[in-house]
PDB file of C-alpha atoms in Angstrom:
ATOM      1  CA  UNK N   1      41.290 -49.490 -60.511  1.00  0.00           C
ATOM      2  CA  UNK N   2      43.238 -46.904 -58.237  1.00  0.00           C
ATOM      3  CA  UNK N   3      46.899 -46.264 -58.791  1.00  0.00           C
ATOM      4  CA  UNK N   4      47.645 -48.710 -55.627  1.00  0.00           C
ATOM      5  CA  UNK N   5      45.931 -51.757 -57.065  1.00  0.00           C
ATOM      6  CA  UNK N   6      47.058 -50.867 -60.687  1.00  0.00           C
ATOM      7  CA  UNK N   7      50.671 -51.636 -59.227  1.00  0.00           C
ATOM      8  CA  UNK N   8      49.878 -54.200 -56.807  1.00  0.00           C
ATOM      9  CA  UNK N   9      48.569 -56.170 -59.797  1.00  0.00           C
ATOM     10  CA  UNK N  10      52.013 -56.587 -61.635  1.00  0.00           C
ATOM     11  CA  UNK N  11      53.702 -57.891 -58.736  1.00  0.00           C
ATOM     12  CA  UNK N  12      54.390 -61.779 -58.043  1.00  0.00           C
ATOM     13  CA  UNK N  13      54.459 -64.152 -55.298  1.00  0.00           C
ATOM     14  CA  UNK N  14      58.451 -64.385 -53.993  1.00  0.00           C
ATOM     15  CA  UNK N  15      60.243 -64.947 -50.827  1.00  0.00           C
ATOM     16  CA  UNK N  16      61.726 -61.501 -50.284  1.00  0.00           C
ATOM     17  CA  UNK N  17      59.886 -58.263 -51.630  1.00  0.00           C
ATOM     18  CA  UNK N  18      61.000 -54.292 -51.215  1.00  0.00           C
ATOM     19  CA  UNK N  19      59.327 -51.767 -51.696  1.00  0.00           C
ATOM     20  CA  UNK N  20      61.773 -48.708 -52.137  1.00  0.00           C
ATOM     21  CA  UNK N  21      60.669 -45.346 -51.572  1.00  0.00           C
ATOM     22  CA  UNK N  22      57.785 -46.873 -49.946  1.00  0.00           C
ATOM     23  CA  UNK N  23      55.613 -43.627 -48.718  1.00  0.00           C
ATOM     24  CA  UNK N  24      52.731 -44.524 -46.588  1.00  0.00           C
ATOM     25  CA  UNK N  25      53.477 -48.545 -47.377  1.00  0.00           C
ATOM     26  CA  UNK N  26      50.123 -49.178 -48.773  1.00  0.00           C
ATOM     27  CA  UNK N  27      51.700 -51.463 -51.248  1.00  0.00           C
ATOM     28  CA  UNK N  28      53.689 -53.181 -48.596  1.00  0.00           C
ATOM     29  CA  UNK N  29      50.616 -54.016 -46.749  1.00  0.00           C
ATOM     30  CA  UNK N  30      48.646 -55.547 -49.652  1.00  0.00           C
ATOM     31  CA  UNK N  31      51.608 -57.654 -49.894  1.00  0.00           C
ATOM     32  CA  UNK N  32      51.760 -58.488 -46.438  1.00  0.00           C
ATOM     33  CA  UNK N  33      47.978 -59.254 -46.166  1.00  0.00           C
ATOM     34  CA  UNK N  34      47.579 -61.405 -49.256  1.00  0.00           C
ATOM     35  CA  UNK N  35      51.188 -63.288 -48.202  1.00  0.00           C
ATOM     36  CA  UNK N  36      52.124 -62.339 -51.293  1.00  0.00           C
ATOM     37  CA  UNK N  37      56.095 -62.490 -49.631  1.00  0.00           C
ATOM     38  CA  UNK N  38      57.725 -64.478 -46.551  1.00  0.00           C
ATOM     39  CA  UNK N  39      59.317 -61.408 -46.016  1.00  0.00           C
ATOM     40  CA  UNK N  40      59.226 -57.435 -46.872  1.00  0.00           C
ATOM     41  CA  UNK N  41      61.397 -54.715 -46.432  1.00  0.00           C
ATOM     42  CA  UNK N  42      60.419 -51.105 -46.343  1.00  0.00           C
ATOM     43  CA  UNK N  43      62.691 -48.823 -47.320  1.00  0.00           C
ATOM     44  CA  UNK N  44      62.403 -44.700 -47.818  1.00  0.00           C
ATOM     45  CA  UNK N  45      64.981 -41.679 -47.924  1.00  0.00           C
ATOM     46  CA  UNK N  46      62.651 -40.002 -45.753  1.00  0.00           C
ATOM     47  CA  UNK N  47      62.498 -41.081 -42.211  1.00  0.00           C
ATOM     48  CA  UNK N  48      58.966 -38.927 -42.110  1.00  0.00           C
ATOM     49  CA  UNK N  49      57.561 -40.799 -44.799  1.00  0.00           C
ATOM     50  CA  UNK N  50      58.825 -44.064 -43.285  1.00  0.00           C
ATOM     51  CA  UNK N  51      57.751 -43.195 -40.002  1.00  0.00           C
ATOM     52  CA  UNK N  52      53.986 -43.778 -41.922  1.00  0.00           C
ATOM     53  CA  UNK N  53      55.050 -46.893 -43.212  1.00  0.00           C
ATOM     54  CA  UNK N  54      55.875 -48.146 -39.914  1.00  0.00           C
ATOM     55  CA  UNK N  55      52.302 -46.866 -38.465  1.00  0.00           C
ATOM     56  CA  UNK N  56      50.558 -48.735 -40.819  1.00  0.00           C
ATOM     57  CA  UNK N  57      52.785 -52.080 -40.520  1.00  0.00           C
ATOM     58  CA  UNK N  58      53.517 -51.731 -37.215  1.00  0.00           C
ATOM     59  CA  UNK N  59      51.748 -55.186 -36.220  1.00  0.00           C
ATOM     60  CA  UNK N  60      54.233 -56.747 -39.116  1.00  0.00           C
ATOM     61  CA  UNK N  61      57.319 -54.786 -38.360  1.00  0.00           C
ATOM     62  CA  UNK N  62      57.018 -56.597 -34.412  1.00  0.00           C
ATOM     63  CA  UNK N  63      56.577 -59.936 -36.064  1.00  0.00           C
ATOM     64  CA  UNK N  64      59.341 -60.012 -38.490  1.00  0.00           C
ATOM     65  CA  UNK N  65      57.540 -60.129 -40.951  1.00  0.00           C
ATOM     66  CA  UNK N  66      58.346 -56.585 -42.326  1.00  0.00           C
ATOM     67  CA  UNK N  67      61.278 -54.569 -41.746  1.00  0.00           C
ATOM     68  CA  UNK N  68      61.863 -50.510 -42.262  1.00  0.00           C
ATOM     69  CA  UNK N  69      65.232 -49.100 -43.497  1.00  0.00           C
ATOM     70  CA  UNK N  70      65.905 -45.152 -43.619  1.00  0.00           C
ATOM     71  CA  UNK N  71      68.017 -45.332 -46.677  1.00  0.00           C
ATOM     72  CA  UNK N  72      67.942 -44.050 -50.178  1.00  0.00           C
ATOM     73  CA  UNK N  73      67.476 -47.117 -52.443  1.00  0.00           C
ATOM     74  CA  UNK N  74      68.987 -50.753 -51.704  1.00  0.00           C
ATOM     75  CA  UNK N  75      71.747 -49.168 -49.335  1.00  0.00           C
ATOM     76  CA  UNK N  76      71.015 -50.781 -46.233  1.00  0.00           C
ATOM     77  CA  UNK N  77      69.490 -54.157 -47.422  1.00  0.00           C
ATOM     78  CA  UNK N  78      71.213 -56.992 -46.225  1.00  0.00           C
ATOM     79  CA  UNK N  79      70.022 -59.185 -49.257  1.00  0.00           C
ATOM     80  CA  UNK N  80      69.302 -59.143 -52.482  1.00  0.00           C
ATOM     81  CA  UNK N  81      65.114 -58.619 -52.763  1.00  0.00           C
ATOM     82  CA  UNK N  82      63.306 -60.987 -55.124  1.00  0.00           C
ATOM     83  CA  UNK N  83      61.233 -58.445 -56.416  1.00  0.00           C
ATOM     84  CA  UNK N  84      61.807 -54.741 -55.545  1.00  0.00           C
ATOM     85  CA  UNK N  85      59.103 -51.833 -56.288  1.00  0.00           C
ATOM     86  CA  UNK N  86      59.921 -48.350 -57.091  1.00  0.00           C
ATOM     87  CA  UNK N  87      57.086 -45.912 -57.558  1.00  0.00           C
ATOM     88  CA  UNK N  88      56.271 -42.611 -57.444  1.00  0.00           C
ATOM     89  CA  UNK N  89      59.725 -40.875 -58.447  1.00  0.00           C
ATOM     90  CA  UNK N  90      60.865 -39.639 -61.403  1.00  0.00           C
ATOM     91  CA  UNK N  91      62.795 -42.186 -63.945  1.00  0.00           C
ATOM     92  CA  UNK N  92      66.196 -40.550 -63.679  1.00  0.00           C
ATOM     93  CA  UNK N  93      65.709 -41.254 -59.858  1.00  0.00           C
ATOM     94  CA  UNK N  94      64.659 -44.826 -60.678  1.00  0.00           C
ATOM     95  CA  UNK N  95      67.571 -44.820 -62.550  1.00  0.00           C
ATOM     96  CA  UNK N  96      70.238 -43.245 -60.131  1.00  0.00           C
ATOM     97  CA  UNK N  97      69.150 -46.141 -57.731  1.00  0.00           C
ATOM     98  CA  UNK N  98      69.082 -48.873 -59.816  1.00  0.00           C
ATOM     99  CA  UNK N  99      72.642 -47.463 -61.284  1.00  0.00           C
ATOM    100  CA  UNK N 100      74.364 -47.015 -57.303  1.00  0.00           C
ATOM    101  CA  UNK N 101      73.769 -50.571 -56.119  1.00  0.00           C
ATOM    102  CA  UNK N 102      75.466 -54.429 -57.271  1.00  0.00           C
ATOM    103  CA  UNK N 103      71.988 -55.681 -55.813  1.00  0.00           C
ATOM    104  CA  UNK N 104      70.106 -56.940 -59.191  1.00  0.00           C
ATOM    105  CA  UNK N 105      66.567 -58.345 -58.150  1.00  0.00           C
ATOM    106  CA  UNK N 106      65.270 -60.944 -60.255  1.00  0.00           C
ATOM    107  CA  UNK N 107      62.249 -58.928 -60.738  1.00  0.00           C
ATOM    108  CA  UNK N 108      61.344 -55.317 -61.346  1.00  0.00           C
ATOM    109  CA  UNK N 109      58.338 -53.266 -60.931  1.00  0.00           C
ATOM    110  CA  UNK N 110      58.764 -49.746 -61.413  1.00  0.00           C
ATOM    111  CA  UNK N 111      56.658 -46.726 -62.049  1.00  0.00           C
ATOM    112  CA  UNK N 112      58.240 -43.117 -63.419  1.00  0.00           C
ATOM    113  CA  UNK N 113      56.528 -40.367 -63.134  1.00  0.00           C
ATOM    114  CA  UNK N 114      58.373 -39.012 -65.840  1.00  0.00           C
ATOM    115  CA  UNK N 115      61.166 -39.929 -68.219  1.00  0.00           C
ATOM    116  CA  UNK N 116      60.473 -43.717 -68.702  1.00  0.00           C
ATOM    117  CA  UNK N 117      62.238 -43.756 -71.686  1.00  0.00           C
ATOM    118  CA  UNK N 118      65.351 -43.760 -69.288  1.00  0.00           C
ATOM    119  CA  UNK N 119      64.201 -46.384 -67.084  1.00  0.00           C
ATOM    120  CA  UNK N 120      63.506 -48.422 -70.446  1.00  0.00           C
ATOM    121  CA  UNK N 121      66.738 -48.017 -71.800  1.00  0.00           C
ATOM    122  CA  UNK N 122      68.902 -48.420 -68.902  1.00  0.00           C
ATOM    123  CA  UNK N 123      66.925 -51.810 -68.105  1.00  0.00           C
ATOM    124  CA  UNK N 124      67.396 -53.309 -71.196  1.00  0.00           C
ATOM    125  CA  UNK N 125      71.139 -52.024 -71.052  1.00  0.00           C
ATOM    126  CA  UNK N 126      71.483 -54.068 -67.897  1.00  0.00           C
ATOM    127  CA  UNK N 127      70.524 -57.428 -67.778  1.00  0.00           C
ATOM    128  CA  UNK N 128      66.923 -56.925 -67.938  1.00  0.00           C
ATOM    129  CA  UNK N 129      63.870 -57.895 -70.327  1.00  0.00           C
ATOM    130  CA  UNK N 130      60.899 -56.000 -70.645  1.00  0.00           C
ATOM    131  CA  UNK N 131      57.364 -57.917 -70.194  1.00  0.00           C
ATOM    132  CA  UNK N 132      55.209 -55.441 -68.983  1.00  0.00           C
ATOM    133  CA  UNK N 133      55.461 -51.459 -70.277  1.00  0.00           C
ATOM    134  CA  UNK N 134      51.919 -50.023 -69.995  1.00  0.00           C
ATOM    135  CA  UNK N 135      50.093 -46.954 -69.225  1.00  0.00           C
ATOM    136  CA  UNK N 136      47.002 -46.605 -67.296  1.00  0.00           C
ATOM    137  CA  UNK N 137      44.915 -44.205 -65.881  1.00  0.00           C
ATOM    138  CA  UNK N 138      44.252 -42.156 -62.195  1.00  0.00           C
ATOM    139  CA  UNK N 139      43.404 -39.085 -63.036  1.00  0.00           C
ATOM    140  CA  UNK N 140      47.104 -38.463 -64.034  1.00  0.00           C
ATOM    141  CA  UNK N 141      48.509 -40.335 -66.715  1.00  0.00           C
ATOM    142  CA  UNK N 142      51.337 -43.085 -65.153  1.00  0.00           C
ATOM    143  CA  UNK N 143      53.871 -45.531 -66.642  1.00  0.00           C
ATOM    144  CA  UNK N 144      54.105 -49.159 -65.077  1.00  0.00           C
ATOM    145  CA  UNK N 145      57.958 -51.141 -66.013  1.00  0.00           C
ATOM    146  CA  UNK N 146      57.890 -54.796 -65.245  1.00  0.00           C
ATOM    147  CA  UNK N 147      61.239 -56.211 -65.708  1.00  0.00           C
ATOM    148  CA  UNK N 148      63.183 -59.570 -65.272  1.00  0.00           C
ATOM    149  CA  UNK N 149      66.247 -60.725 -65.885  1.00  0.00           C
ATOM    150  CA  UNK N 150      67.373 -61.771 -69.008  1.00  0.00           C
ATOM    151  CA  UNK N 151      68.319 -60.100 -72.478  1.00  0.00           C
ATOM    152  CA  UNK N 152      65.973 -57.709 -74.528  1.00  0.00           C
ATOM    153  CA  UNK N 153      66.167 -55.092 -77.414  1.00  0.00           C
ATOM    154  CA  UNK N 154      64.017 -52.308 -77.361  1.00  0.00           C
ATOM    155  CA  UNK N 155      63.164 -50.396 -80.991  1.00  0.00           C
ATOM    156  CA  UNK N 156      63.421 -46.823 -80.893  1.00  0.00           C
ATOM    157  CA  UNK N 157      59.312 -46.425 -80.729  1.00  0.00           C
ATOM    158  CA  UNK N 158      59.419 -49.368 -78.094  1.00  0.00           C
ATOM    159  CA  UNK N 159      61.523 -47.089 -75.804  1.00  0.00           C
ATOM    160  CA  UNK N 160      59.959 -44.231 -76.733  1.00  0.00           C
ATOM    161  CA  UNK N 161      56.020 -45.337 -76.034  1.00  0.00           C
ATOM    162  CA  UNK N 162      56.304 -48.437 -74.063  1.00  0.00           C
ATOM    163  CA  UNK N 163      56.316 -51.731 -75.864  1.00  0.00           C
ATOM    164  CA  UNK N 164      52.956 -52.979 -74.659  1.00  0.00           C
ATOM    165  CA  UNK N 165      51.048 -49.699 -75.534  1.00  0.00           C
ATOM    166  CA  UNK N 166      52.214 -50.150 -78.821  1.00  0.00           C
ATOM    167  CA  UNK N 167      50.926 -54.009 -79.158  1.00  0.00           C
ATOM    168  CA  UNK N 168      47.585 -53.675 -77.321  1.00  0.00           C
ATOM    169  CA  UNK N 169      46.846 -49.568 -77.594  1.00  0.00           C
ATOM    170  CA  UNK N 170      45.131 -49.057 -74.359  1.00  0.00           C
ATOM    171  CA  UNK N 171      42.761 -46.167 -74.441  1.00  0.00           C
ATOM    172  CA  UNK N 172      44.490 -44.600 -71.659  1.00  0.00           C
ATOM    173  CA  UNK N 173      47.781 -44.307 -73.720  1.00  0.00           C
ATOM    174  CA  UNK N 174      45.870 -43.194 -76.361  1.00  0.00           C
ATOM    175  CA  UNK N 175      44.343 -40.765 -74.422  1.00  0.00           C
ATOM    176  CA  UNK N 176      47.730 -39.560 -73.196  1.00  0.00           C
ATOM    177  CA  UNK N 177      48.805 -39.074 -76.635  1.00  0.00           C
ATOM    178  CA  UNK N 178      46.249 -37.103 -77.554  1.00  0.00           C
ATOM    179  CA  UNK N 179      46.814 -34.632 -74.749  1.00  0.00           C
ATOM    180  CA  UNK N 180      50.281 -34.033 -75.147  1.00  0.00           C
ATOM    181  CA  UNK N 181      49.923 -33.568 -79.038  1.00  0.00           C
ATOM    182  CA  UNK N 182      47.215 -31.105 -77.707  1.00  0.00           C
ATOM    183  CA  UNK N 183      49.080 -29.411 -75.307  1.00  0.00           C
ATOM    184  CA  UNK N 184      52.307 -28.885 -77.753  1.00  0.00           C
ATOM    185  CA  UNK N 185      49.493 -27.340 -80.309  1.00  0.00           C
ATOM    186  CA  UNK N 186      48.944 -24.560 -77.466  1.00  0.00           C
ATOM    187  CA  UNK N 187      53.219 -24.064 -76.590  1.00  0.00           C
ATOM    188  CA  UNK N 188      53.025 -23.309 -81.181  1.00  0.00           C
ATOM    189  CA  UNK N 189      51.034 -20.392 -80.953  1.00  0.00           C
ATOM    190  CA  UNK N 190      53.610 -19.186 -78.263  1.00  0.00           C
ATOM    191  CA  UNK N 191      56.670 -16.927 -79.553  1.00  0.00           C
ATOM    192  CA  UNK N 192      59.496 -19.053 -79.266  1.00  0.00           C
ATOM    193  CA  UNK N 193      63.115 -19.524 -81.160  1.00  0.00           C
ATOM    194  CA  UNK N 194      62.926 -21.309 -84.328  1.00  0.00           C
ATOM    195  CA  UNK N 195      65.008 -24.551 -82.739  1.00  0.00           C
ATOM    196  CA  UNK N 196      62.480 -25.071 -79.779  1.00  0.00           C
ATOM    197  CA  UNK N 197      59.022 -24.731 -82.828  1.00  0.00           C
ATOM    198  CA  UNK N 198      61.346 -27.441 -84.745  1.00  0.00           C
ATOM    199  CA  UNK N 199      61.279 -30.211 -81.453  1.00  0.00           C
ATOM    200  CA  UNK N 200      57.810 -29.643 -80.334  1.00  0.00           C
ATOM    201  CA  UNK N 201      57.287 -29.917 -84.219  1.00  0.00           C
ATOM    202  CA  UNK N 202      59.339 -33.452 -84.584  1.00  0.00           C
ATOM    203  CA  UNK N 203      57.723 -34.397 -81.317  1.00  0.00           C
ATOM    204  CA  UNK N 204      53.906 -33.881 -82.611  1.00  0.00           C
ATOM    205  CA  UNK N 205      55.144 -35.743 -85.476  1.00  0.00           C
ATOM    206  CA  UNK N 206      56.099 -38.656 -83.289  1.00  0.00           C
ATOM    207  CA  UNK N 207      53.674 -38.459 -81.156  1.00  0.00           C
ATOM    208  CA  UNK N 208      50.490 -38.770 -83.953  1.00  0.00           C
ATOM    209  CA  UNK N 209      52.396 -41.408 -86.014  1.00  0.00           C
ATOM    210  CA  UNK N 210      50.797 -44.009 -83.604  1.00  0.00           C
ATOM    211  CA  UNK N 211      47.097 -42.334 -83.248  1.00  0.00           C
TER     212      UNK N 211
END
């Protein structure tokens, strides 16, 4: 399964969906083609990338079915989405949006590239519960969030690794893990201060407590 369908897969049938930072909208149109949503907005920082978006859905877009903000997150939305998407973007940026609007979907699918230990925290810090925190596999290693509503508590390993790789160990996490620990055994035969050997160190540790 391709990193497309691996997302596609978490989301759920609602009346309004967003995809934010939506790139070429190939999520979007899966939606749109399975009626997934009675409605879809499109929404990207880039009026380039949404431009190919808007190719794509173009059919959609002159229904009413979809339509295409330029805007960086929820800005220009004129409701609140059921669901919202954000993939492809680092967590502090997942964060920073989530963080600059009032708009509080009642369901989250997100997708770091890096740093989803932020996105976990600040979910679970904000009126969210984790049911879905796996990684999977596309060549790259990637993170998929789902989130709804409601109250949660994450352990310090849960935000750390992802609460579902810890319950079910997929092999791709595993294989993740393995990689970084291997990667941070070739940074240790590096010269480096005696602070920076000490976190790669307590980070190795971490990291092969749960292989």
């Amino acid at each position: 399964m391709n990193r497309i369908t691996e997302i596609y897969s978490r989301l759920r049938p609602c009346r309004l969906f967003a995809d934010i930072g939506c790139d070429h909208g190939f999520v979007a149109e899966l939606v749109v083609k399975n009626g997934l949503a009675e409605k879809v907005y499109i929404a990207d920082v880039s009026a380039q990338s949404l431009a190919k978006a808007e190719k794509l859905l173009a059919t959609h877009i002159r229904t009413g079915a979809v339509e295409s903000f330029v805007a960086d997150g929820f800005s220009a939305f004129e409701e609140t989405p059921d669901e919202a998407l954000i993939a492809g973007m680092g967590g502090e940026e997942i964060v920073k949006i989530l963080r600059s609007t009032a708009m509080r979907p009642e369901r989250l699918v997100l997708q770091p590239m890096k740093n989803a230990e932020k996105v976990r925290r600040f979910l679970t810090e904000n009126g969210y519960k984790i049911t879905e925190d796996v990684t999977f596999r596309e060549v790259k290693f990637y993170d998929v969030i789902c989130a709804e509503r409601g109250v949660d508590e994450l352990t310090e390993d849960e935000a750390f690794f992802g609460r579902t790789n810890l319950e079910t160990r997929p092999e791709a996490f595993l294989e993740k893990i393995k990689s970084e620990v291997a990667d941070i055994g070739e940074y240790l035969k590096k010269p480096m201060s005696e602070e920076s050997r000490e976190e790669l160190l307590s980070r190795k540790r971490k990291l092969e407590s749960v292989l």
